[in-house]
């Protein structure tokens, strides 16, 4: 039992259920595993009284989380490359987002728009916050920058300045 009033039931090092801690067994169940696959990955669980399904690709990477009976609650899909980098994700009410990486597997951006830049020594030099627009902008992309952040490193790799645009 945790100090926050939550009881977690474990088996073989995996949390099987998370319930509200009350006297006896009358606490509300927040989460309970129903099924797992041969890898021990959760494939079905109960959450808030709704049965959730979890799918995996052939590499064992997460490919989907969705409700069996209430498609409007959750219907997420994910794709990963062979190195485990997230390539795309889609959720209800959110257009699919695709991600691209550099040769060192650092995420560079979303929907073919660069959001991050790194120095030759690997330091993060620029980052952009963004939002996805429903329709493409005049520049042909649906990615809009909301804020940009930069920093410059000195010869000893210490940050010399930091600013937002």
mmCIF file of C-alpha atoms in Angstrom:
data_model
loop_
_atom_site.group_PDB
_atom_site.id
_atom_site.type_symbol
_atom_site.label_atom_id
_atom_site.label_comp_id
_atom_site.label_asym_id
_atom_site.label_seq_id
_atom_site.Cartn_x
_atom_site.Cartn_y
_atom_site.Cartn_z
ATOM 1 C CA UNK A 1 0.000 0.000 0.000
ATOM 2 C CA UNK A 2 1.290 3.439 -0.911
ATOM 3 C CA UNK A 3 1.042 6.572 1.214
ATOM 4 C CA UNK A 4 -1.377 8.039 -1.348
ATOM 5 C CA UNK A 5 -4.050 5.497 -0.464
ATOM 6 C CA UNK A 6 -3.439 3.189 -3.397
ATOM 7 C CA UNK A 7 -2.920 -0.556 -3.132
ATOM 8 C CA UNK A 8 -0.910 -2.216 -5.908
ATOM 9 C CA UNK A 9 -1.076 -5.971 -6.409
ATOM 10 C CA UNK A 10 2.054 -7.560 -7.925
ATOM 11 C CA UNK A 11 2.903 -10.943 -9.414
ATOM 12 C CA UNK A 12 6.312 -11.845 -10.859
ATOM 13 C CA UNK A 13 7.477 -8.219 -10.600
ATOM 14 C CA UNK A 14 4.579 -6.824 -12.642
ATOM 15 C CA UNK A 15 1.738 -4.672 -11.314
ATOM 16 C CA UNK A 16 -1.452 -6.653 -11.857
ATOM 17 C CA UNK A 17 -3.913 -4.243 -10.306
ATOM 18 C CA UNK A 18 -4.080 -0.778 -8.817
ATOM 19 C CA UNK A 19 -6.971 -0.153 -6.422
ATOM 20 C CA UNK A 20 -8.101 2.482 -4.000
ATOM 21 C CA UNK A 21 -6.952 1.447 -0.527
ATOM 22 C CA UNK A 22 -9.904 1.032 1.825
ATOM 23 C CA UNK A 23 -10.809 -1.246 4.677
ATOM 24 C CA UNK A 24 -11.329 -4.724 3.294
ATOM 25 C CA UNK A 25 -11.608 -5.175 -0.482
ATOM 26 C CA UNK A 26 -14.182 -2.446 -1.121
ATOM 27 C CA UNK A 27 -11.827 -0.028 -2.880
ATOM 28 C CA UNK A 28 -12.436 1.055 -6.471
ATOM 29 C CA UNK A 29 -10.259 -0.723 -9.054
ATOM 30 C CA UNK A 30 -8.341 1.765 -11.199
ATOM 31 C CA UNK A 31 -6.504 -0.791 -13.300
ATOM 32 C CA UNK A 32 -6.501 -4.588 -13.568
ATOM 33 C CA UNK A 33 -4.637 -6.766 -16.080
ATOM 34 C CA UNK A 34 -6.927 -9.255 -17.833
ATOM 35 C CA UNK A 35 -4.568 -10.909 -20.372
ATOM 36 C CA UNK A 36 -0.917 -10.943 -21.396
ATOM 37 C CA UNK A 37 0.853 -12.391 -24.437
ATOM 38 C CA UNK A 38 3.686 -14.942 -24.553
ATOM 39 C CA UNK A 39 6.208 -12.116 -23.961
ATOM 40 C CA UNK A 40 4.428 -11.111 -20.759
ATOM 41 C CA UNK A 41 3.165 -7.881 -22.319
ATOM 42 C CA UNK A 42 -0.274 -6.674 -21.300
ATOM 43 C CA UNK A 43 -2.782 -7.251 -24.130
ATOM 44 C CA UNK A 44 -6.005 -6.520 -22.275
ATOM 45 C CA UNK A 45 -6.768 -4.599 -19.093
ATOM 46 C CA UNK A 46 -9.691 -3.093 -17.263
ATOM 47 C CA UNK A 47 -9.509 0.641 -16.615
ATOM 48 C CA UNK A 48 -12.370 2.556 -15.077
ATOM 49 C CA UNK A 49 -14.808 -0.201 -15.936
ATOM 50 C CA UNK A 50 -13.824 -0.225 -19.628
ATOM 51 C CA UNK A 51 -11.908 -3.060 -21.277
ATOM 52 C CA UNK A 52 -8.813 -1.800 -23.080
ATOM 53 C CA UNK A 53 -6.911 -3.723 -25.767
ATOM 54 C CA UNK A 54 -3.190 -3.343 -26.405
ATOM 55 C CA UNK A 55 -1.508 -4.460 -29.634
ATOM 56 C CA UNK A 56 2.156 -5.022 -30.462
ATOM 57 C CA UNK A 57 4.127 -5.356 -33.697
ATOM 58 C CA UNK A 58 6.349 -8.336 -34.518
ATOM 59 C CA UNK A 59 9.266 -6.716 -32.630
ATOM 60 C CA UNK A 60 7.151 -6.420 -29.479
ATOM 61 C CA UNK A 61 6.772 -2.648 -29.801
ATOM 62 C CA UNK A 62 3.468 -1.024 -28.898
ATOM 63 C CA UNK A 63 1.238 -0.659 -31.984
ATOM 64 C CA UNK A 64 -2.218 0.156 -30.588
ATOM 65 C CA UNK A 65 -4.241 0.971 -27.482
ATOM 66 C CA UNK A 66 -7.995 1.003 -27.949
ATOM 67 C CA UNK A 67 -11.290 0.219 -26.274
ATOM 68 C CA UNK A 68 -13.196 -2.858 -27.336
ATOM 69 C CA UNK A 69 -16.644 -1.376 -26.931
ATOM 70 C CA UNK A 70 -16.242 2.404 -26.733
ATOM 71 C CA UNK A 71 -14.187 3.565 -29.731
ATOM 72 C CA UNK A 72 -14.681 7.209 -28.788
ATOM 73 C CA UNK A 73 -12.722 6.788 -25.514
ATOM 74 C CA UNK A 74 -9.344 5.742 -26.872
ATOM 75 C CA UNK A 75 -8.010 4.556 -30.219
ATOM 76 C CA UNK A 76 -4.254 5.177 -30.409
ATOM 77 C CA UNK A 77 -1.878 3.736 -32.988
ATOM 78 C CA UNK A 78 1.931 3.742 -33.016
ATOM 79 C CA UNK A 79 4.686 2.679 -35.421
ATOM 80 C CA UNK A 80 8.359 2.227 -34.547
ATOM 81 C CA UNK A 81 11.409 1.615 -36.723
ATOM 82 C CA UNK A 82 13.790 -1.314 -36.203
ATOM 83 C CA UNK A 83 15.825 0.735 -33.683
ATOM 84 C CA UNK A 84 12.812 1.513 -31.499
ATOM 85 C CA UNK A 85 12.354 5.121 -32.657
ATOM 86 C CA UNK A 86 8.733 6.277 -32.746
ATOM 87 C CA UNK A 87 7.923 6.871 -36.432
ATOM 88 C CA UNK A 88 4.243 7.820 -36.170
ATOM 89 C CA UNK A 89 1.394 8.103 -33.742
ATOM 90 C CA UNK A 90 -2.294 8.862 -34.092
ATOM 91 C CA UNK A 91 -4.961 9.418 -31.468
ATOM 92 C CA UNK A 92 -8.640 10.336 -31.433
ATOM 93 C CA UNK A 93 -8.997 14.021 -32.234
ATOM 94 C CA UNK A 94 -5.369 14.299 -33.325
ATOM 95 C CA UNK A 95 -4.050 13.995 -36.842
ATOM 96 C CA UNK A 96 -1.307 11.469 -37.390
ATOM 97 C CA UNK A 97 2.127 12.789 -36.491
ATOM 98 C CA UNK A 98 5.261 11.435 -38.096
ATOM 99 C CA UNK A 99 8.715 11.827 -36.560
ATOM 100 C CA UNK A 100 12.154 11.897 -38.148
ATOM 101 C CA UNK A 101 15.612 11.345 -36.649
ATOM 102 C CA UNK A 102 19.255 12.084 -37.353
ATOM 103 C CA UNK A 103 21.964 9.453 -37.810
ATOM 104 C CA UNK A 104 22.441 9.270 -34.013
ATOM 105 C CA UNK A 105 18.725 8.516 -33.504
ATOM 106 C CA UNK A 106 17.944 11.896 -31.959
ATOM 107 C CA UNK A 107 14.460 13.126 -32.838
ATOM 108 C CA UNK A 108 14.679 16.099 -35.204
ATOM 109 C CA UNK A 109 11.074 16.962 -35.836
ATOM 110 C CA UNK A 110 7.502 16.200 -36.694
ATOM 111 C CA UNK A 111 5.644 15.991 -40.027
ATOM 112 C CA UNK A 112 8.847 16.775 -41.979
ATOM 113 C CA UNK A 113 9.454 20.014 -40.039
ATOM 114 C CA UNK A 114 12.663 20.259 -37.993
ATOM 115 C CA UNK A 115 12.091 21.225 -34.350
ATOM 116 C CA UNK A 116 15.518 20.443 -32.859
ATOM 117 C CA UNK A 117 19.103 21.162 -33.860
ATOM 118 C CA UNK A 118 22.266 19.839 -32.248
ATOM 119 C CA UNK A 119 25.868 20.994 -32.279
ATOM 120 C CA UNK A 120 28.647 18.839 -33.709
ATOM 121 C CA UNK A 121 29.461 17.839 -30.110
ATOM 122 C CA UNK A 122 25.879 16.666 -29.503
ATOM 123 C CA UNK A 123 24.520 19.542 -27.437
ATOM 124 C CA UNK A 124 20.907 20.581 -28.041
ATOM 125 C CA UNK A 125 21.131 24.079 -29.538
ATOM 126 C CA UNK A 126 17.564 24.807 -30.643
ATOM 127 C CA UNK A 127 14.113 23.542 -29.775
ATOM 128 C CA UNK A 128 10.742 24.668 -31.059
ATOM 129 C CA UNK A 129 7.384 24.197 -29.398
ATOM 130 C CA UNK A 130 4.638 23.575 -31.906
ATOM 131 C CA UNK A 131 1.033 22.763 -32.558
ATOM 132 C CA UNK A 132 -0.565 20.857 -35.393
ATOM 133 C CA UNK A 133 -3.087 22.811 -37.455
ATOM 134 C CA UNK A 134 -6.210 21.225 -38.913
ATOM 135 C CA UNK A 135 -5.349 22.546 -42.376
ATOM 136 C CA UNK A 136 -1.978 23.223 -43.931
ATOM 137 C CA UNK A 137 -0.559 26.735 -43.728
ATOM 138 C CA UNK A 138 0.672 28.738 -46.711
ATOM 139 C CA UNK A 139 4.112 27.122 -46.381
ATOM 140 C CA UNK A 140 2.550 23.709 -47.147
ATOM 141 C CA UNK A 141 2.870 22.223 -43.659
ATOM 142 C CA UNK A 142 0.391 21.845 -40.823
ATOM 143 C CA UNK A 143 3.050 22.486 -38.160
ATOM 144 C CA UNK A 144 2.989 25.921 -36.527
ATOM 145 C CA UNK A 145 5.777 27.096 -34.219
ATOM 146 C CA UNK A 146 4.519 28.567 -30.951
ATOM 147 C CA UNK A 147 7.880 29.262 -29.321
ATOM 148 C CA UNK A 148 11.572 28.798 -30.086
ATOM 149 C CA UNK A 149 14.355 28.249 -27.630
ATOM 150 C CA UNK A 150 18.107 28.477 -28.289
ATOM 151 C CA UNK A 151 21.336 28.251 -26.387
ATOM 152 C CA UNK A 152 24.971 28.669 -27.309
ATOM 153 C CA UNK A 153 27.811 26.678 -25.780
ATOM 154 C CA UNK A 154 31.319 28.001 -25.193
ATOM 155 C CA UNK A 155 34.576 26.221 -25.947
ATOM 156 C CA UNK A 156 34.333 24.330 -22.640
ATOM 157 C CA UNK A 157 30.743 23.213 -23.478
ATOM 158 C CA UNK A 158 29.236 25.468 -20.791
ATOM 159 C CA UNK A 159 26.116 27.410 -21.747
ATOM 160 C CA UNK A 160 26.983 31.022 -22.582
ATOM 161 C CA UNK A 161 23.487 32.325 -23.159
ATOM 162 C CA UNK A 162 19.917 31.141 -23.357
ATOM 163 C CA UNK A 163 16.968 32.925 -24.924
ATOM 164 C CA UNK A 164 13.493 32.413 -26.245
ATOM 165 C CA UNK A 165 12.052 33.881 -29.411
#
